[in-house]
Amino acid sequence: MTSIQTSVPARSQGSASAWQRLSTNRNWLALWFMMPAAAFLILFLAYPLFLGVWMSFTDARIGRDGVYVGVENYEWLWDDSIFWLSVFNTILYTTVASAIKFAVGLYLALLLNRHMPFKAMIRAAVLVPFIVPTVLSAIAFWWIYDSQFSIISWSLIKLGLIDQNINFLGDPNWARASVIFANIWRGVPFVAITLLAGLQTVSPSLYEAATLDGATAWQRFRYITYPLLTPIIAVVMTFSVLFTFTDFQLIWALTRGGPVNATHLMATLSYQRGILSGRLGEGAAIATAMIPFLLAAISISWFGMQRRKWQQGTDND
């Protein structure tokens, strides 16, 4: 009696074993779990981004599809003085606001890290400016900066420091300073609370040992606190720069880019040209032009904090 043997093709066996290895591999399992989130990001972030870049090379308007015009929109922007003013305003706004938010936020974090009465209540109060809706806080600042009923002007007049009301939102220089202050007020809590969380991961034994060795408060901060906080500072400042550079709601609610374009940021100018004026191609070009500036700002914030000589052990001060 002869037995019939059925042979499975080698290619099928190889495919089955390869698929089995992939299905049981931890890295591939993690990839499968990441795919829904990746699909979400591609659909709602990557697709609009690439669509906006494509529209920047067209003359699209609201109500009709555009045709490809090459770099014509960018040529218009290159010769547009208002665009370059918005670039200057954006860089000034981001640089000044981010620097002050970091300084004030770090000070508050160090202060809140100490033992003090009502510390929990103070921490909750510090968070209030950050959790209040942007438009609501903008309305409050609109009243504070009002040319006729400003509480600041009223207080200064009562103190005899000025003779008439300050037109905070009507003068270009005052308007720039006013919106920067409003952004600082809203952004400091994020920096302070995040740095406070980082401070609480530093072991108290390090400070105790440094104190026993005769280190001053500045030396403890310089050689213990600041180096250990560097990774967190890099992350916080990267997000702070990102939020500040792309700020739209606060500026639009307070000044709408005025007076005479003095507070126009690239984000608000893009909205004005693309949505209100209907020139989608030009608005998309302004938004696309933000990308290199934004990448440069984030790179400076991130790599500037990461590549410090003292962090690499080459500082002998």
PDB file of C-alpha atoms in Angstrom:
ATOM      1  CA  MET A   1       0.000   0.000   0.000  1.00  0.00           C
ATOM      2  CA  THR A   2       1.471   3.269  -1.044  1.00  0.00           C
ATOM      3  CA  SER A   3       1.066   6.390   1.057  1.00  0.00           C
ATOM      4  CA  ILE A   4       0.278   9.684  -0.616  1.00  0.00           C
ATOM      5  CA  GLN A   5       2.281  12.590   0.733  1.00  0.00           C
ATOM      6  CA  THR A   6       1.135  16.147   0.169  1.00  0.00           C
ATOM      7  CA  SER A   7       3.913  18.681   0.050  1.00  0.00           C
ATOM      8  CA  VAL A   8       3.348  22.336   0.838  1.00  0.00           C
ATOM      9  CA  PRO A   9       5.189  24.716  -1.474  1.00  0.00           C
ATOM     10  CA  ALA A  10       8.243  26.250   0.127  1.00  0.00           C
ATOM     11  CA  ARG A  11       7.078  29.757  -0.763  1.00  0.00           C
ATOM     12  CA  SER A  12       3.788  29.267   1.109  1.00  0.00           C
ATOM     13  CA  GLN A  13       5.601  27.946   4.146  1.00  0.00           C
ATOM     14  CA  GLY A  14       7.988  30.896   4.057  1.00  0.00           C
ATOM     15  CA  SER A  15       5.129  33.397   3.746  1.00  0.00           C
ATOM     16  CA  ALA A  16       3.242  31.810   6.619  1.00  0.00           C
ATOM     17  CA  SER A  17       6.258  31.802   8.883  1.00  0.00           C
ATOM     18  CA  ALA A  18       7.127  35.394   7.962  1.00  0.00           C
ATOM     19  CA  TRP A  19       3.584  36.552   8.729  1.00  0.00           C
ATOM     20  CA  GLN A  20       3.659  34.607  11.994  1.00  0.00           C
ATOM     21  CA  ARG A  21       6.897  36.284  12.988  1.00  0.00           C
ATOM     22  CA  LEU A  22       5.486  39.729  12.181  1.00  0.00           C
ATOM     23  CA  SER A  23       2.257  39.095  14.066  1.00  0.00           C
ATOM     24  CA  THR A  24       4.135  38.031  17.204  1.00  0.00           C
ATOM     25  CA  ASN A  25       6.833  40.718  17.023  1.00  0.00           C
ATOM     26  CA  ARG A  26       6.462  43.377  19.727  1.00  0.00           C
ATOM     27  CA  ASN A  27       7.561  46.222  17.472  1.00  0.00           C
ATOM     28  CA  TRP A  28       4.955  45.329  14.871  1.00  0.00           C
ATOM     29  CA  LEU A  29       2.320  44.992  17.568  1.00  0.00           C
ATOM     30  CA  ALA A  30       3.127  48.517  18.733  1.00  0.00           C
ATOM     31  CA  LEU A  31       2.879  49.679  15.121  1.00  0.00           C
ATOM     32  CA  TRP A  32      -0.594  48.194  14.784  1.00  0.00           C
ATOM     33  CA  PHE A  33      -1.714  50.029  17.918  1.00  0.00           C
ATOM     34  CA  MET A  34      -0.282  53.286  16.567  1.00  0.00           C
ATOM     35  CA  MET A  35      -2.001  53.050  13.200  1.00  0.00           C
ATOM     36  CA  PRO A  36      -5.400  54.516  14.300  1.00  0.00           C
ATOM     37  CA  ALA A  37      -3.689  57.558  15.813  1.00  0.00           C
ATOM     38  CA  ALA A  38      -1.440  57.882  12.755  1.00  0.00           C
ATOM     39  CA  ALA A  39      -4.476  57.747  10.465  1.00  0.00           C
ATOM     40  CA  PHE A  40      -6.162  60.443  12.563  1.00  0.00           C
ATOM     41  CA  LEU A  41      -3.085  62.695  12.346  1.00  0.00           C
ATOM     42  CA  ILE A  42      -2.739  62.160   8.602  1.00  0.00           C
ATOM     43  CA  LEU A  43      -6.402  62.952   8.027  1.00  0.00           C
ATOM     44  CA  PHE A  44      -6.677  66.041  10.209  1.00  0.00           C
ATOM     45  CA  LEU A  45      -3.110  67.418  10.199  1.00  0.00           C
ATOM     46  CA  ALA A  46      -1.029  66.196   7.281  1.00  0.00           C
ATOM     47  CA  TYR A  47      -3.757  66.469   4.642  1.00  0.00           C
ATOM     48  CA  PRO A  48      -4.730  70.093   5.498  1.00  0.00           C
ATOM     49  CA  LEU A  49      -1.031  71.016   5.650  1.00  0.00           C
ATOM     50  CA  PHE A  50      -0.242  69.668   2.188  1.00  0.00           C
ATOM     51  CA  LEU A  51      -3.495  71.077   0.822  1.00  0.00           C
ATOM     52  CA  GLY A  52      -2.539  74.510   2.146  1.00  0.00           C
ATOM     53  CA  VAL A  53       0.915  74.276   0.597  1.00  0.00           C
ATOM     54  CA  TRP A  54      -0.642  73.317  -2.734  1.00  0.00           C
ATOM     55  CA  MET A  55      -3.169  76.167  -2.550  1.00  0.00           C
ATOM     56  CA  SER A  56      -0.323  78.630  -1.998  1.00  0.00           C
ATOM     57  CA  PHE A  57       0.752  77.917  -5.589  1.00  0.00           C
ATOM     58  CA  THR A  58      -2.707  78.655  -6.993  1.00  0.00           C
ATOM     59  CA  ASP A  59      -4.959  81.699  -7.353  1.00  0.00           C
ATOM     60  CA  ALA A  60      -7.806  80.010  -5.477  1.00  0.00           C
ATOM     61  CA  ARG A  61     -10.578  82.206  -4.145  1.00  0.00           C
ATOM     62  CA  ILE A  62     -13.638  81.507  -2.053  1.00  0.00           C
ATOM     63  CA  GLY A  63     -16.267  80.026  -4.341  1.00  0.00           C
ATOM     64  CA  ARG A  64     -13.998  78.842  -7.142  1.00  0.00           C
ATOM     65  CA  ASP A  65     -11.088  76.506  -7.665  1.00  0.00           C
ATOM     66  CA  GLY A  66      -7.768  78.048  -8.458  1.00  0.00           C
ATOM     67  CA  VAL A  67      -5.308  77.365 -11.231  1.00  0.00           C
ATOM     68  CA  TYR A  68      -1.601  76.811 -10.766  1.00  0.00           C
ATOM     69  CA  VAL A  69       0.301  80.124 -10.824  1.00  0.00           C
ATOM     70  CA  GLY A  70       3.697  78.966  -9.584  1.00  0.00           C
ATOM     71  CA  VAL A  71       5.394  81.255  -7.085  1.00  0.00           C
ATOM     72  CA  GLU A  72       3.347  84.307  -8.017  1.00  0.00           C
ATOM     73  CA  ASN A  73       1.772  84.556  -4.562  1.00  0.00           C
ATOM     74  CA  TYR A  74       5.204  84.468  -2.945  1.00  0.00           C
ATOM     75  CA  GLU A  75       6.458  87.164  -5.313  1.00  0.00           C
ATOM     76  CA  TRP A  76       3.573  89.363  -4.189  1.00  0.00           C
ATOM     77  CA  LEU A  77       4.448  88.713  -0.572  1.00  0.00           C
ATOM     78  CA  TRP A  78       8.110  89.532  -1.173  1.00  0.00           C
ATOM     79  CA  ASP A  79       7.108  93.034  -2.293  1.00  0.00           C
ATOM     80  CA  ASP A  80       4.352  93.453   0.328  1.00  0.00           C
ATOM     81  CA  SER A  81       5.403  95.809   3.122  1.00  0.00           C
ATOM     82  CA  ILE A  82       2.472  94.712   5.313  1.00  0.00           C
ATOM     83  CA  PHE A  83       3.642  91.107   5.123  1.00  0.00           C
ATOM     84  CA  TRP A  84       7.153  92.049   6.250  1.00  0.00           C
ATOM     85  CA  LEU A  85       5.673  94.168   9.036  1.00  0.00           C
ATOM     86  CA  SER A  86       3.721  91.111  10.188  1.00  0.00           C
ATOM     87  CA  VAL A  87       6.955  89.079  10.118  1.00  0.00           C
ATOM     88  CA  PHE A  88       8.636  91.699  12.309  1.00  0.00           C
ATOM     89  CA  ASN A  89       5.654  91.800  14.669  1.00  0.00           C
ATOM     90  CA  THR A  90       5.571  88.006  14.935  1.00  0.00           C
ATOM     91  CA  ILE A  91       9.279  87.724  15.732  1.00  0.00           C
ATOM     92  CA  LEU A  92       9.098  90.579  18.261  1.00  0.00           C
ATOM     93  CA  TYR A  93       5.933  89.191  19.842  1.00  0.00           C
ATOM     94  CA  THR A  94       7.342  85.663  20.111  1.00  0.00           C
ATOM     95  CA  THR A  95      10.801  86.651  21.352  1.00  0.00           C
ATOM     96  CA  VAL A  96       9.751  89.135  24.034  1.00  0.00           C
ATOM     97  CA  ALA A  97       6.729  87.191  25.281  1.00  0.00           C
ATOM     98  CA  SER A  98       8.534  83.827  25.409  1.00  0.00           C
ATOM     99  CA  ALA A  99      11.564  85.253  27.225  1.00  0.00           C
ATOM    100  CA  ILE A 100       9.474  87.017  29.867  1.00  0.00           C
ATOM    101  CA  LYS A 101       7.160  84.024  30.298  1.00  0.00           C
ATOM    102  CA  PHE A 102      10.179  81.833  30.954  1.00  0.00           C
ATOM    103  CA  ALA A 103      11.731  84.241  33.469  1.00  0.00           C
ATOM    104  CA  VAL A 104       8.500  84.874  35.387  1.00  0.00           C
ATOM    105  CA  GLY A 105       7.400  81.244  35.145  1.00  0.00           C
ATOM    106  CA  LEU A 106      10.728  79.981  36.493  1.00  0.00           C
ATOM    107  CA  TYR A 107      10.570  82.460  39.381  1.00  0.00           C
ATOM    108  CA  LEU A 108       7.029  81.381  40.263  1.00  0.00           C
ATOM    109  CA  ALA A 109       7.993  77.712  40.041  1.00  0.00           C
ATOM    110  CA  LEU A 110      10.900  78.224  42.439  1.00  0.00           C
ATOM    111  CA  LEU A 111       8.636  80.186  44.770  1.00  0.00           C
ATOM    112  CA  LEU A 112       5.838  77.602  44.724  1.00  0.00           C
ATOM    113  CA  ASN A 113       8.322  74.794  45.319  1.00  0.00           C
ATOM    114  CA  ARG A 114       9.043  76.161  48.791  1.00  0.00           C
ATOM    115  CA  HIS A 115       7.077  75.298  51.902  1.00  0.00           C
ATOM    116  CA  MET A 116       4.501  78.020  52.473  1.00  0.00           C
ATOM    117  CA  PRO A 117       0.972  78.325  53.873  1.00  0.00           C
ATOM    118  CA  PHE A 118      -1.949  77.921  51.453  1.00  0.00           C
ATOM    119  CA  LYS A 119       0.405  76.551  48.801  1.00  0.00           C
ATOM    120  CA  ALA A 120      -2.317  74.455  47.143  1.00  0.00           C
ATOM    121  CA  MET A 121      -4.638  77.456  46.851  1.00  0.00           C
ATOM    122  CA  ILE A 122      -1.859  79.613  45.412  1.00  0.00           C
ATOM    123  CA  ARG A 123      -1.044  76.968  42.810  1.00  0.00           C
ATOM    124  CA  ALA A 124      -4.692  76.794  41.794  1.00  0.00           C
ATOM    125  CA  ALA A 125      -4.852  80.591  41.528  1.00  0.00           C
ATOM    126  CA  VAL A 126      -1.759  80.645  39.318  1.00  0.00           C
ATOM    127  CA  LEU A 127      -3.527  78.343  36.851  1.00  0.00           C
ATOM    128  CA  VAL A 128      -6.551  80.632  36.423  1.00  0.00           C
ATOM    129  CA  PRO A 129      -5.166  82.807  33.572  1.00  0.00           C
ATOM    130  CA  PHE A 130      -4.306  79.687  31.577  1.00  0.00           C
ATOM    131  CA  ILE A 131      -7.664  77.928  31.938  1.00  0.00           C
ATOM    132  CA  VAL A 132      -9.822  81.007  31.282  1.00  0.00           C
ATOM    133  CA  PRO A 133     -11.032  80.972  27.641  1.00  0.00           C
ATOM    134  CA  THR A 134      -8.890  83.178  25.411  1.00  0.00           C
ATOM    135  CA  VAL A 135     -11.748  85.302  24.117  1.00  0.00           C
ATOM    136  CA  LEU A 136     -13.059  85.894  27.646  1.00  0.00           C
ATOM    137  CA  SER A 137      -9.653  87.070  28.856  1.00  0.00           C
ATOM    138  CA  ALA A 138      -9.307  89.205  25.711  1.00  0.00           C
ATOM    139  CA  ILE A 139     -12.596  90.938  26.533  1.00  0.00           C
ATOM    140  CA  ALA A 140     -11.302  91.628  30.044  1.00  0.00           C
ATOM    141  CA  PHE A 141      -8.124  93.132  28.640  1.00  0.00           C
ATOM    142  CA  TRP A 142     -10.180  95.120  26.157  1.00  0.00           C
ATOM    143  CA  TRP A 143     -11.886  96.791  29.113  1.00  0.00           C
ATOM    144  CA  ILE A 144      -8.582  97.257  30.962  1.00  0.00           C
ATOM    145  CA  TYR A 145      -7.059  98.903  27.873  1.00  0.00           C
ATOM    146  CA  ASP A 146     -10.128 100.967  26.948  1.00  0.00           C
ATOM    147  CA  SER A 147      -9.172 104.491  25.864  1.00  0.00           C
ATOM    148  CA  GLN A 148     -11.930 106.076  27.982  1.00  0.00           C
ATOM    149  CA  PHE A 149     -12.530 103.718  30.919  1.00  0.00           C
ATOM    150  CA  SER A 150      -9.154 102.031  31.401  1.00  0.00           C
ATOM    151  CA  ILE A 151      -8.547 101.120  35.034  1.00  0.00           C
ATOM    152  CA  ILE A 152      -4.823 101.565  34.425  1.00  0.00           C
ATOM    153  CA  SER A 153      -5.213 105.109  33.110  1.00  0.00           C
ATOM    154  CA  TRP A 154      -7.642 105.964  35.912  1.00  0.00           C
ATOM    155  CA  SER A 155      -5.196 104.722  38.569  1.00  0.00           C
ATOM    156  CA  LEU A 156      -2.245 106.586  37.066  1.00  0.00           C
ATOM    157  CA  ILE A 157      -4.264 109.804  36.835  1.00  0.00           C
ATOM    158  CA  LYS A 158      -5.338 109.476  40.484  1.00  0.00           C
ATOM    159  CA  LEU A 159      -1.686 108.991  41.449  1.00  0.00           C
ATOM    160  CA  GLY A 160      -0.771 112.121  39.499  1.00  0.00           C
ATOM    161  CA  LEU A 161       1.599 110.273  37.149  1.00  0.00           C
ATOM    162  CA  ILE A 162      -0.247 111.168  33.932  1.00  0.00           C
ATOM    163  CA  ASP A 163      -2.649 113.911  32.869  1.00  0.00           C
ATOM    164  CA  GLN A 164      -4.825 112.076  30.343  1.00  0.00           C
ATOM    165  CA  ASN A 165      -5.901 108.576  29.418  1.00  0.00           C
ATOM    166  CA  ILE A 166      -3.455 106.349  27.564  1.00  0.00           C
ATOM    167  CA  ASN A 167      -4.724 105.038  24.238  1.00  0.00           C
ATOM    168  CA  PHE A 168      -3.373 101.525  24.739  1.00  0.00           C
ATOM    169  CA  LEU A 169      -4.919  99.945  21.652  1.00  0.00           C
ATOM    170  CA  GLY A 170      -4.900 103.049  19.456  1.00  0.00           C
ATOM    171  CA  ASP A 171      -1.184 103.845  19.499  1.00  0.00           C
ATOM    172  CA  PRO A 172       1.053 101.391  17.563  1.00  0.00           C
ATOM    173  CA  ASN A 173       3.763 101.124  20.222  1.00  0.00           C
ATOM    174  CA  TRP A 174       1.334 100.899  23.119  1.00  0.00           C
ATOM    175  CA  ALA A 175      -0.729  98.335  21.200  1.00  0.00           C
ATOM    176  CA  ARG A 176       2.305  96.080  20.678  1.00  0.00           C
ATOM    177  CA  ALA A 177       3.217  96.293  24.357  1.00  0.00           C
ATOM    178  CA  SER A 178      -0.393  95.679  25.412  1.00  0.00           C
ATOM    179  CA  VAL A 179      -0.891  92.489  23.403  1.00  0.00           C
ATOM    180  CA  ILE A 180       2.505  91.167  24.515  1.00  0.00           C
ATOM    181  CA  PHE A 181       1.548  91.738  28.156  1.00  0.00           C
ATOM    182  CA  ALA A 182      -1.783  89.977  27.624  1.00  0.00           C
ATOM    183  CA  ASN A 183      -0.010  86.988  26.082  1.00  0.00           C
ATOM    184  CA  ILE A 184       2.464  86.875  28.975  1.00  0.00           C
ATOM    185  CA  TRP A 185      -0.393  86.931  31.486  1.00  0.00           C
ATOM    186  CA  ARG A 186      -2.013  83.962  29.761  1.00  0.00           C
ATOM    187  CA  GLY A 187       1.173  81.955  29.171  1.00  0.00           C
ATOM    188  CA  VAL A 188       3.060  82.254  32.466  1.00  0.00           C
ATOM    189  CA  PRO A 189       0.930  79.630  34.305  1.00  0.00           C
ATOM    190  CA  PHE A 190       1.770  76.940  31.732  1.00  0.00           C
ATOM    191  CA  VAL A 191       5.502  77.564  32.138  1.00  0.00           C
ATOM    192  CA  ALA A 192       5.316  77.875  35.930  1.00  0.00           C
ATOM    193  CA  ILE A 193       3.294  74.727  36.612  1.00  0.00           C
ATOM    194  CA  THR A 194       5.317  72.602  34.187  1.00  0.00           C
ATOM    195  CA  LEU A 195       8.627  73.748  35.659  1.00  0.00           C
ATOM    196  CA  LEU A 196       7.215  73.204  39.147  1.00  0.00           C
ATOM    197  CA  ALA A 197       6.497  69.590  38.227  1.00  0.00           C
ATOM    198  CA  GLY A 198      10.110  69.283  37.103  1.00  0.00           C
ATOM    199  CA  LEU A 199      11.433  70.839  40.305  1.00  0.00           C
ATOM    200  CA  GLN A 200       9.599  68.277  42.390  1.00  0.00           C
ATOM    201  CA  THR A 201      11.549  65.483  40.693  1.00  0.00           C
ATOM    202  CA  VAL A 202      14.874  66.877  41.968  1.00  0.00           C
ATOM    203  CA  SER A 203      16.036  64.955  45.026  1.00  0.00           C
ATOM    204  CA  PRO A 204      16.247  67.124  48.187  1.00  0.00           C
ATOM    205  CA  SER A 205      19.383  65.209  49.181  1.00  0.00           C
ATOM    206  CA  LEU A 206      21.292  67.017  46.431  1.00  0.00           C
ATOM    207  CA  TYR A 207      20.483  70.385  47.979  1.00  0.00           C
ATOM    208  CA  GLU A 208      21.290  69.108  51.465  1.00  0.00           C
ATOM    209  CA  ALA A 209      24.698  67.856  50.345  1.00  0.00           C
ATOM    210  CA  ALA A 210      25.425  71.111  48.525  1.00  0.00           C
ATOM    211  CA  THR A 211      24.408  73.145  51.582  1.00  0.00           C
ATOM    212  CA  LEU A 212      26.729  71.100  53.790  1.00  0.00           C
ATOM    213  CA  ASP A 213      29.532  71.824  51.319  1.00  0.00           C
ATOM    214  CA  GLY A 214      28.887  75.555  51.713  1.00  0.00           C
ATOM    215  CA  ALA A 215      27.113  76.203  48.404  1.00  0.00           C
ATOM    216  CA  THR A 216      25.141  79.438  48.188  1.00  0.00           C
ATOM    217  CA  ALA A 217      21.555  79.630  46.934  1.00  0.00           C
ATOM    218  CA  TRP A 218      22.790  80.841  43.535  1.00  0.00           C
ATOM    219  CA  GLN A 219      25.314  77.997  43.293  1.00  0.00           C
ATOM    220  CA  ARG A 220      22.641  75.432  44.150  1.00  0.00           C
ATOM    221  CA  PHE A 221      20.440  76.861  41.434  1.00  0.00           C
ATOM    222  CA  ARG A 222      23.303  77.155  38.936  1.00  0.00           C
ATOM    223  CA  TYR A 223      24.821  73.717  39.384  1.00  0.00           C
ATOM    224  CA  ILE A 224      21.863  71.577  40.539  1.00  0.00           C
ATOM    225  CA  THR A 225      18.465  73.035  39.682  1.00  0.00           C
ATOM    226  CA  TYR A 226      19.115  74.507  36.264  1.00  0.00           C
ATOM    227  CA  PRO A 227      21.070  71.572  34.776  1.00  0.00           C
ATOM    228  CA  LEU A 228      18.506  69.033  35.966  1.00  0.00           C
ATOM    229  CA  LEU A 229      15.648  71.167  34.634  1.00  0.00           C
ATOM    230  CA  THR A 230      17.228  71.612  31.205  1.00  0.00           C
ATOM    231  CA  PRO A 231      15.277  68.844  29.404  1.00  0.00           C
ATOM    232  CA  ILE A 232      11.993  70.127  30.819  1.00  0.00           C
ATOM    233  CA  ILE A 233      12.909  73.722  29.994  1.00  0.00           C
ATOM    234  CA  ALA A 234      13.618  72.679  26.404  1.00  0.00           C
ATOM    235  CA  VAL A 235      10.185  71.076  26.078  1.00  0.00           C
ATOM    236  CA  VAL A 236       8.369  73.936  27.821  1.00  0.00           C
ATOM    237  CA  MET A 237      10.051  76.631  25.747  1.00  0.00           C
ATOM    238  CA  THR A 238       9.445  74.718  22.530  1.00  0.00           C
ATOM    239  CA  PHE A 239       5.721  74.602  23.252  1.00  0.00           C
ATOM    240  CA  SER A 240       5.740  78.202  24.491  1.00  0.00           C
ATOM    241  CA  VAL A 241       7.371  79.420  21.283  1.00  0.00           C
ATOM    242  CA  LEU A 242       4.965  77.320  19.220  1.00  0.00           C
ATOM    243  CA  PHE A 243       1.878  78.674  21.001  1.00  0.00           C
ATOM    244  CA  THR A 244       3.107  82.271  20.887  1.00  0.00           C
ATOM    245  CA  PHE A 245       4.244  82.226  17.262  1.00  0.00           C
ATOM    246  CA  THR A 246       0.909  80.884  16.049  1.00  0.00           C
ATOM    247  CA  ASP A 247      -1.244  82.999  18.376  1.00  0.00           C
ATOM    248  CA  PHE A 248      -4.404  84.171  16.661  1.00  0.00           C
ATOM    249  CA  GLN A 249      -7.342  84.397  19.057  1.00  0.00           C
ATOM    250  CA  LEU A 250      -5.878  86.940  21.467  1.00  0.00           C
ATOM    251  CA  ILE A 251      -4.675  89.325  18.758  1.00  0.00           C
ATOM    252  CA  TRP A 252      -7.837  89.072  16.717  1.00  0.00           C
ATOM    253  CA  ALA A 253     -10.106  89.587  19.712  1.00  0.00           C
ATOM    254  CA  LEU A 254      -8.127  92.603  20.971  1.00  0.00           C
ATOM    255  CA  THR A 255      -6.946  94.558  17.923  1.00  0.00           C
ATOM    256  CA  ARG A 256      -7.669  92.597  14.713  1.00  0.00           C
ATOM    257  CA  GLY A 257      -4.148  93.515  13.691  1.00  0.00           C
ATOM    258  CA  GLY A 258      -4.529  97.266  14.195  1.00  0.00           C
ATOM    259  CA  PRO A 259      -3.858 100.061  14.597  1.00  0.00           C
ATOM    260  CA  VAL A 260      -2.410 100.503  11.079  1.00  0.00           C
ATOM    261  CA  ASN A 261      -1.237  96.846  11.070  1.00  0.00           C
ATOM    262  CA  ALA A 262       0.953  97.435  14.136  1.00  0.00           C
ATOM    263  CA  THR A 263      -0.127  94.178  15.798  1.00  0.00           C
ATOM    264  CA  HIS A 264      -0.718  92.046  12.719  1.00  0.00           C
ATOM    265  CA  LEU A 265       0.948  88.668  13.134  1.00  0.00           C
ATOM    266  CA  MET A 266       1.467  86.270  10.256  1.00  0.00           C
ATOM    267  CA  ALA A 267      -1.458  84.170  11.511  1.00  0.00           C
ATOM    268  CA  THR A 268      -3.896  87.094  11.631  1.00  0.00           C
ATOM    269  CA  LEU A 269      -2.727  88.458   8.278  1.00  0.00           C
ATOM    270  CA  SER A 270      -3.201  85.022   6.709  1.00  0.00           C
ATOM    271  CA  TYR A 271      -6.764  84.903   8.038  1.00  0.00           C
ATOM    272  CA  GLN A 272      -7.518  88.428   6.853  1.00  0.00           C
ATOM    273  CA  ARG A 273      -6.186  87.855   3.339  1.00  0.00           C
ATOM    274  CA  GLY A 274      -7.415  84.289   2.917  1.00  0.00           C
ATOM    275  CA  ILE A 275     -10.825  84.258   4.614  1.00  0.00           C
ATOM    276  CA  LEU A 276     -12.090  87.823   4.961  1.00  0.00           C
ATOM    277  CA  SER A 277     -10.720  89.005   1.604  1.00  0.00           C
ATOM    278  CA  GLY A 278     -11.449  85.694  -0.104  1.00  0.00           C
ATOM    279  CA  ARG A 279      -7.954  85.279  -1.574  1.00  0.00           C
ATOM    280  CA  LEU A 280      -7.317  81.729  -0.420  1.00  0.00           C
ATOM    281  CA  GLY A 281      -4.128  81.316  -2.440  1.00  0.00           C
ATOM    282  CA  GLU A 282      -2.513  84.400  -0.933  1.00  0.00           C
ATOM    283  CA  GLY A 283      -3.654  83.478   2.569  1.00  0.00           C
ATOM    284  CA  ALA A 284      -2.249  79.971   2.132  1.00  0.00           C
ATOM    285  CA  ALA A 285       1.052  81.453   0.951  1.00  0.00           C
ATOM    286  CA  ILE A 286       1.330  83.533   4.133  1.00  0.00           C
ATOM    287  CA  ALA A 287       0.511  80.486   6.262  1.00  0.00           C
ATOM    288  CA  THR A 288       3.079  78.404   4.369  1.00  0.00           C
ATOM    289  CA  ALA A 289       5.671  81.149   4.824  1.00  0.00           C
ATOM    290  CA  MET A 290       5.245  80.693   8.571  1.00  0.00           C
ATOM    291  CA  ILE A 291       6.703  77.175   8.411  1.00  0.00           C
ATOM    292  CA  PRO A 292      10.430  78.059   8.023  1.00  0.00           C
ATOM    293  CA  PHE A 293      10.178  80.805  10.663  1.00  0.00           C
ATOM    294  CA  LEU A 294       8.393  78.418  13.012  1.00  0.00           C
ATOM    295  CA  LEU A 295      10.919  75.628  12.463  1.00  0.00           C
ATOM    296  CA  ALA A 296      13.786  78.060  13.062  1.00  0.00           C
ATOM    297  CA  ALA A 297      12.225  79.360  16.283  1.00  0.00           C
ATOM    298  CA  ILE A 298      11.579  75.853  17.604  1.00  0.00           C
ATOM    299  CA  SER A 299      15.091  74.717  16.635  1.00  0.00           C
ATOM    300  CA  ILE A 300      16.688  77.637  18.472  1.00  0.00           C
ATOM    301  CA  SER A 301      14.558  76.955  21.538  1.00  0.00           C
ATOM    302  CA  TRP A 302      15.186  73.196  21.554  1.00  0.00           C
ATOM    303  CA  PHE A 303      18.818  72.837  20.492  1.00  0.00           C
ATOM    304  CA  GLY A 304      19.841  76.003  22.306  1.00  0.00           C
ATOM    305  CA  MET A 305      18.783  74.449  25.598  1.00  0.00           C
ATOM    306  CA  GLN A 306      20.094  70.962  24.830  1.00  0.00           C
ATOM    307  CA  ARG A 307      23.596  71.768  23.599  1.00  0.00           C
ATOM    308  CA  ARG A 308      24.984  73.676  26.548  1.00  0.00           C
ATOM    309  CA  LYS A 309      28.684  73.238  27.338  1.00  0.00           C
ATOM    310  CA  TRP A 310      28.039  72.770  31.036  1.00  0.00           C
ATOM    311  CA  GLN A 311      25.604  69.987  30.201  1.00  0.00           C
ATOM    312  CA  GLN A 312      28.332  68.224  28.205  1.00  0.00           C
ATOM    313  CA  GLY A 313      30.741  68.505  31.130  1.00  0.00           C
ATOM    314  CA  THR A 314      33.104  71.029  29.502  1.00  0.00           C
ATOM    315  CA  ASP A 315      32.311  73.973  31.743  1.00  0.00           C
ATOM    316  CA  ASN A 316      34.958  74.379  34.414  1.00  0.00           C
ATOM    317  CA  ASP A 317      33.647  77.596  35.957  1.00  0.00           C
TER     318      ASP A 317
END
